[in-house]
Coordinates of C-alpha atoms in Angstrom, one line a residue:
Chain A
X29 CA 16.5 -9.7 6.9
X30 CA 16.4 -9.9 10.6
X31 CA 12.9 -11.0 11.5
X32 CA 12.6 -14.7 12.0
X33 CA 9.0 -14.8 10.8
X34 CA 9.8 -12.9 7.6
X35 CA 12.7 -15.2 7.1
X36 CA 10.4 -18.2 7.5
X37 CA 8.0 -16.9 4.8
X38 CA 10.9 -16.4 2.4
X39 CA 12.4 -19.8 3.2
X40 CA 9.2 -21.5 2.0
X41 CA 9.6 -19.7 -1.3
X42 CA 13.2 -20.6 -2.1
X43 CA 14.0 -23.6 -4.3
X44 CA 14.9 -26.7 -2.4
X45 CA 17.8 -27.7 -4.6
X46 CA 20.2 -24.8 -5.1
X47 CA 21.2 -24.1 -8.7
X48 CA 24.8 -25.1 -9.2
X49 CA 26.8 -22.6 -11.3
X50 CA 29.5 -20.0 -10.8
X51 CA 30.1 -16.6 -12.1
X52 CA 31.8 -16.9 -15.5
X53 CA 30.2 -20.2 -16.4
X54 CA 28.6 -20.6 -19.8
X55 CA 25.2 -22.0 -19.0
X56 CA 21.9 -23.1 -20.6
X57 CA 19.0 -21.7 -18.7
X58 CA 15.9 -23.7 -19.2
X59 CA 12.9 -21.4 -18.9
X60 CA 9.4 -22.7 -18.7
X61 CA 7.0 -20.8 -21.0
X62 CA 3.3 -21.0 -20.9
X63 CA 1.6 -20.7 -24.3
X64 CA -2.1 -20.8 -23.8
X65 CA -2.4 -24.0 -21.8
X66 CA 0.7 -25.6 -23.2
X67 CA 4.0 -25.5 -21.5
X68 CA 7.3 -25.5 -23.3
X69 CA 10.9 -25.0 -22.3
X70 CA 13.0 -22.3 -23.9
X71 CA 16.7 -22.4 -23.6
X72 CA 18.8 -19.2 -23.1
X73 CA 22.5 -19.8 -23.5
X74 CA 25.2 -17.4 -22.3
X75 CA 27.8 -16.4 -19.7
X76 CA 26.7 -15.7 -16.1
X77 CA 28.1 -12.2 -15.4
X78 CA 26.7 -11.6 -12.0
X79 CA 24.4 -12.4 -9.1
X80 CA 22.5 -9.9 -6.9
X81 CA 20.0 -9.7 -4.1
X82 CA 19.1 -12.1 -1.3
X83 CA 16.3 -14.3 -0.3
X84 CA 13.4 -14.6 -2.8
X85 CA 14.8 -11.5 -4.7
X86 CA 18.1 -13.1 -5.7
X87 CA 18.7 -12.7 -9.4
X88 CA 21.4 -13.7 -11.9
X89 CA 22.4 -12.2 -15.2
X90 CA 23.2 -14.1 -18.3
X91 CA 24.9 -12.4 -21.2
X92 CA 25.2 -13.6 -24.8
X93 CA 26.0 -12.1 -28.2
X94 CA 23.3 -12.4 -30.7
X95 CA 24.1 -11.4 -34.3
X96 CA 26.8 -9.1 -33.0
X97 CA 24.5 -7.5 -30.5
X98 CA 25.0 -8.1 -26.7
X99 CA 21.8 -9.5 -25.0
X100 CA 21.4 -9.8 -21.3
X101 CA 18.7 -11.5 -19.4
X102 CA 18.2 -11.3 -15.7
X103 CA 16.5 -14.3 -14.0
X104 CA 15.1 -14.7 -10.5
X105 CA 17.0 -17.6 -9.1
X106 CA 14.1 -19.0 -7.1
X107 CA 11.4 -18.6 -9.8
X108 CA 9.6 -21.8 -10.6
X109 CA 9.8 -20.8 -14.2
X110 CA 13.5 -21.7 -14.2
X111 CA 13.4 -25.4 -14.8
X112 CA 17.1 -25.9 -14.6
X113 CA 20.5 -24.4 -15.3
X114 CA 23.1 -26.6 -17.1
X115 CA 26.7 -25.6 -16.9
X116 CA 28.3 -26.1 -20.4
X117 CA 31.7 -24.7 -19.7
X118 CA 33.4 -23.1 -16.7
X119 CA 35.3 -19.8 -17.1
X120 CA 38.2 -18.7 -15.0
X121 CA 37.4 -15.3 -13.6
X122 CA 38.7 -13.2 -10.8
X123 CA 35.7 -11.0 -9.9
X124 CA 32.0 -11.4 -8.9
X125 CA 30.6 -9.1 -11.5
X126 CA 31.8 -9.4 -15.1
X127 CA 30.6 -6.1 -16.3
X128 CA 33.8 -5.6 -18.2
X129 CA 32.6 -8.0 -20.8
X130 CA 30.1 -5.4 -21.9
X131 CA 32.9 -3.3 -23.3
X132 CA 34.4 -6.1 -25.2
X133 CA 33.6 -7.5 -28.6
X134 CA 34.6 -10.4 -30.8
X135 CA 37.4 -12.7 -29.6
X136 CA 38.0 -10.6 -26.5
X137 CA 34.7 -11.8 -25.0
X138 CA 36.1 -15.3 -24.5
X139 CA 37.0 -16.4 -21.0
X140 CA 39.8 -18.7 -20.1
X141 CA 38.3 -22.1 -19.3
X142 CA 38.5 -23.4 -15.8
X143 CA 39.0 -27.1 -15.3
X144 CA 38.3 -28.8 -12.0
X145 CA 41.4 -29.4 -10.0
X146 CA 42.4 -33.0 -9.0
X147 CA 40.7 -32.6 -5.6
X148 CA 37.5 -31.2 -7.1
X149 CA 37.5 -33.9 -9.7
X150 CA 37.6 -36.5 -6.9
X151 CA 34.8 -34.7 -5.1
X152 CA 32.7 -34.6 -8.2
X153 CA 33.2 -38.2 -8.9
X154 CA 32.3 -39.1 -5.3
X155 CA 29.2 -37.0 -5.6
X156 CA 28.2 -38.8 -8.8
X157 CA 28.7 -42.2 -7.2
X158 CA 26.6 -41.1 -4.3
X159 CA 23.8 -39.8 -6.5
X160 CA 23.8 -43.1 -8.4
X161 CA 23.6 -45.1 -5.2
X162 CA 20.8 -42.9 -4.0
X163 CA 18.9 -43.4 -7.2
X164 CA 19.4 -47.2 -7.1
X165 CA 18.3 -47.3 -3.4
X166 CA 15.2 -45.3 -4.3
X167 CA 14.4 -47.6 -7.2
X168 CA 14.9 -50.6 -5.0
X169 CA 12.5 -49.2 -2.3
X170 CA 9.9 -48.4 -5.0
X171 CA 10.1 -51.9 -6.4
X172 CA 9.4 -53.4 -3.0
Chain B
X8 CA -19.9 -12.5 11.9
X9 CA -17.6 -9.9 10.4
X10 CA -14.2 -11.4 10.8
X11 CA -11.6 -9.2 12.4
X12 CA -8.3 -9.6 14.2
X13 CA -5.5 -7.6 15.7
X14 CA -1.9 -8.1 14.7
X15 CA 1.5 -6.7 13.9
X16 CA 3.2 -5.8 10.7
X17 CA 6.3 -8.0 10.2
X18 CA 7.5 -6.6 6.9
X19 CA 7.3 -6.9 3.2
X20 CA 8.8 -9.5 0.8
X21 CA 7.8 -11.2 -2.4
X22 CA 6.7 -14.7 -3.1
X23 CA 6.3 -16.8 -6.2
X24 CA 3.0 -18.2 -7.4
X25 CA 2.9 -21.6 -9.1
X26 CA 3.1 -20.1 -12.5
X27 CA 6.1 -18.1 -11.6
X28 CA 4.5 -14.7 -11.2
X29 CA 5.9 -12.7 -8.3
X30 CA 3.5 -11.3 -5.7
X31 CA 4.6 -8.5 -3.4
X32 CA 3.2 -9.3 0.0
X33 CA 3.1 -7.8 3.5
X34 CA 3.5 -10.3 6.3
X35 CA 1.2 -9.8 9.2
X36 CA 1.4 -11.6 12.5
X37 CA -2.3 -11.9 13.2
X38 CA -3.6 -13.1 16.6
X39 CA -4.1 -15.0 18.7
X40 CA -6.5 -12.4 20.1
X41 CA -8.6 -12.7 23.3
X42 CA -12.1 -11.5 23.4
X43 CA -12.1 -9.0 26.2
X44 CA -15.6 -7.8 26.0
X45 CA -18.8 -8.5 23.9
X46 CA -20.7 -5.3 23.3
X47 CA -24.4 -5.8 22.9
X48 CA -27.2 -3.4 21.7
X49 CA -29.0 -3.7 25.0
X50 CA -26.1 -2.7 27.1
X51 CA -23.8 -0.6 24.9
X52 CA -26.1 0.5 22.1
X53 CA -24.3 -1.4 19.4
X54 CA -22.8 -4.8 18.7
X55 CA -19.0 -5.3 18.7
X56 CA -16.2 -7.6 19.9
X57 CA -13.5 -6.0 21.9
X58 CA -10.2 -7.9 21.2
X59 CA -6.8 -7.8 22.9
X60 CA -3.5 -8.7 21.3
X61 CA -0.2 -9.5 23.1
X62 CA 0.1 -9.6 26.8
X63 CA 1.3 -6.6 28.8
X64 CA 3.0 -6.8 32.2
X65 CA 0.6 -6.5 35.0
X66 CA 2.9 -4.0 36.6
X67 CA 2.7 -1.7 33.6
X68 CA -1.0 -2.0 33.2
X69 CA -3.4 0.4 35.0
X70 CA -5.7 -1.0 37.6
X71 CA -8.6 -0.4 35.3
X72 CA -6.9 -2.5 32.6
X73 CA -6.1 -5.3 35.0
X74 CA -9.7 -5.4 36.2
X75 CA -11.0 -5.4 32.7
X76 CA -8.8 -8.2 31.7
X77 CA -9.6 -10.1 34.8
X78 CA -13.3 -10.1 33.8
X79 CA -12.3 -12.0 30.7
X80 CA -9.9 -14.2 32.7
X81 CA -6.9 -12.9 30.6
X82 CA -3.8 -10.9 31.1
X83 CA -3.9 -7.2 30.4
X84 CA -3.3 -6.6 26.6
X85 CA -1.0 -4.2 24.8
X86 CA -3.2 -3.5 21.9
X87 CA -7.0 -3.4 22.4
X88 CA -9.5 -2.6 19.6
X89 CA -13.1 -3.2 18.7
X90 CA -14.4 -5.1 15.7
X91 CA -17.8 -3.6 14.9
X92 CA -20.5 -6.1 14.1
X93 CA -23.7 -5.3 12.2
X94 CA -26.3 -7.3 14.1
X95 CA -26.6 -8.9 17.5
X96 CA -26.8 -12.2 15.7
X97 CA -23.2 -11.8 14.7
X98 CA -21.9 -11.8 18.2
X99 CA -23.8 -14.9 19.3
X100 CA -21.5 -17.6 20.5
X101 CA -18.7 -15.3 21.4
X102 CA -17.9 -15.0 25.1
X103 CA -15.3 -13.0 26.9
X104 CA -12.1 -15.0 27.2
X105 CA -12.5 -16.8 23.8
X106 CA -9.3 -16.9 21.8
X107 CA -9.4 -16.1 18.0
X108 CA -6.7 -17.1 15.6
X109 CA -5.9 -16.5 11.9
X110 CA -8.1 -19.4 10.9
X111 CA -10.9 -16.8 11.1
X112 CA -9.8 -15.6 7.7
X113 CA -9.6 -19.1 6.1
X114 CA -12.6 -18.4 3.7
X115 CA -12.0 -14.7 3.2
X116 CA -10.6 -13.5 -0.1
X117 CA -9.8 -9.9 0.8
X118 CA -9.3 -7.7 3.9
X119 CA -8.9 -4.1 5.0
X120 CA -5.9 -3.4 7.1
X121 CA -5.8 -0.4 9.4
X122 CA -2.5 0.9 10.6
X123 CA -0.9 4.1 11.9
X124 CA 1.3 5.6 9.2
X125 CA 5.0 6.5 9.7
X126 CA 5.5 10.0 11.0
X127 CA 7.2 12.5 8.6
X128 CA 7.3 15.5 11.0
X129 CA 6.7 18.9 9.5
X130 CA 6.6 18.2 5.8
X131 CA 6.5 20.5 2.7
X132 CA 3.8 20.4 0.1
X133 CA 5.7 18.1 -2.3
X134 CA 5.9 15.3 0.2
X135 CA 2.7 16.0 1.9
X136 CA 0.3 16.8 -1.0
X137 CA 2.3 15.6 -4.1
X138 CA 2.8 19.1 -5.5
X139 CA 5.2 19.4 -8.4
X140 CA 7.3 22.3 -7.0
X141 CA 8.9 24.9 -9.2
X142 CA 11.4 24.5 -12.0
X143 CA 15.0 23.6 -11.4
X144 CA 16.3 26.3 -13.7
X145 CA 15.1 29.1 -15.9
X146 CA 15.4 31.8 -13.3
X147 CA 13.8 30.0 -10.3
X148 CA 15.6 31.3 -7.2
X149 CA 15.6 29.1 -4.1
X150 CA 12.0 28.2 -4.5
X151 CA 12.3 24.8 -6.1
X152 CA 10.1 22.9 -3.6
X153 CA 7.7 25.8 -2.8
X154 CA 3.9 25.6 -3.4
X155 CA 3.8 28.7 -5.6
X156 CA 0.7 30.9 -5.3
X157 CA -1.9 30.3 -2.6
X158 CA -4.7 32.1 -4.4
X159 CA -5.8 35.4 -6.0
X160 CA -4.6 38.7 -4.7
X161 CA -6.6 41.9 -4.1
X162 CA -9.9 40.2 -4.5
X163 CA -10.6 38.4 -2.1
X164 CA -7.5 39.6 -0.2
X165 CA -7.4 36.4 1.8
X166 CA -6.4 32.7 1.3
X167 CA -9.4 30.4 0.9
X168 CA -9.9 27.9 3.6
X169 CA -8.7 24.4 2.7
X170 CA -5.7 25.4 0.5
X171 CA -3.1 22.8 0.9
X172 CA -0.1 24.0 2.9
X173 CA 3.0 22.5 4.6
X174 CA 2.4 21.0 8.0
X175 CA 2.5 17.9 10.1
X176 CA 2.4 14.7 8.0
X177 CA 2.0 11.1 9.0
X178 CA 1.1 9.3 12.3
X179 CA -2.5 9.1 11.0
X180 CA -4.9 6.2 10.9
X181 CA -4.7 4.7 7.3
X182 CA -7.0 2.0 6.0
X183 CA -5.7 0.0 3.1
X184 CA -8.8 -1.5 1.5
X185 CA -9.4 -4.7 -0.3
X186 CA -6.0 -6.3 0.1
X187 CA -6.0 -9.8 -1.4
X188 CA -5.3 -12.6 1.1
X189 CA -2.4 -14.5 -0.5
X190 CA -1.7 -17.1 2.2
X191 CA -2.5 -18.1 5.8
X192 CA 0.0 -19.8 8.0
X193 CA -2.0 -21.0 11.0
X194 CA 1.0 -22.6 12.6
X195 CA 2.9 -19.3 13.2
X196 CA -0.2 -17.0 13.0
X197 CA 0.8 -15.4 9.8
X198 CA -1.4 -13.7 7.3
X199 CA 0.1 -12.7 3.9
X200 CA -1.7 -9.9 2.0
X201 CA -0.9 -8.5 -1.4
X202 CA 0.5 -5.0 -1.4
X203 CA 1.6 -2.5 1.2
X204 CA 0.2 -1.7 4.7
X205 CA 0.6 1.6 6.5
X206 CA 3.0 1.9 9.4
X207 CA 6.5 0.7 10.4
X208 CA 7.5 -2.9 10.7
X209 CA 6.4 -4.0 14.1
X210 CA 3.5 -1.6 14.2
X211 CA 0.1 -2.7 15.4
X212 CA -2.6 -3.2 12.8
X213 CA -6.3 -4.1 12.8
X214 CA -7.3 -6.5 10.1
X215 CA -10.9 -6.9 9.1
X216 CA -12.9 -8.6 6.4
X217 CA -13.3 -6.1 3.5
X218 CA -16.2 -3.8 4.0
X219 CA -16.7 -3.3 0.2
X220 CA -16.0 -6.6 -1.4

């Protein structure tokens, strides 16, 4: 990705708000599905086991166990079909690709939970306050 | 007028449509092009617009090129090609020196893109003609990528003309027809077409309105 013009075309196709999740997180992926002319949201729940690619081609893989069978789904991060990704639980992991989970079954699949540190907690709280303030300001300006 | 412009291949990428489908696109930097000459049936025997893309240093242009550009009150151009027009009516309103931009393709659904394919040097029949080659095992000896027989033996005792053989491959004019126009970015002179275009990134291309729509 060297050419500035090519980069520009890709930029226009990236999502504006980056999806917030880490490798090892247990997430709900909200996928928009078109059925005829009706749109509905399907949720895929699982552990993020990797991210790959760059630009518009960036993908992430979510793995879950369905009826004892491992199921993986790979999503394009910047696809408009991904409505949102909700982090349900954060896992403590030490690598970028969790392919070792494929060889595990039963209780061994579990990851140790990662809790935000004191510093991160403060940051999260601050961000929340900021978001609320922004929302209030927006409401106020709309009311005017 | 048959719309046509000169440009440069920037590269390929993929973009999302609103419904989430992914479209593979080639990004072309198209124009601005200067009309260097208007060819008329009276003078030249046919109608066409001669366009020039990207300036060339005067020092590296020939005297003939400098003079030709001067007539259009433009700088000598690096890439000069003609866009053939069907009737004299099509070239009405176009004068030398007029600058054309991607906006020309605003209402056009599909285009043909002409490029010079990448050179592959002296290539064998598998790469050049898509032959299957011989088997990997079962007694095949050092002939895996060979063409096999090139025809009957004693009668006619010669190889028929036109049998496909190894040889030079690439560096040829290749027209990719009916590529869908996905997007136009007038601000940075970009044209996005669906699918691949011949040639290396940075290679010059001629883009014209599809001949067969």
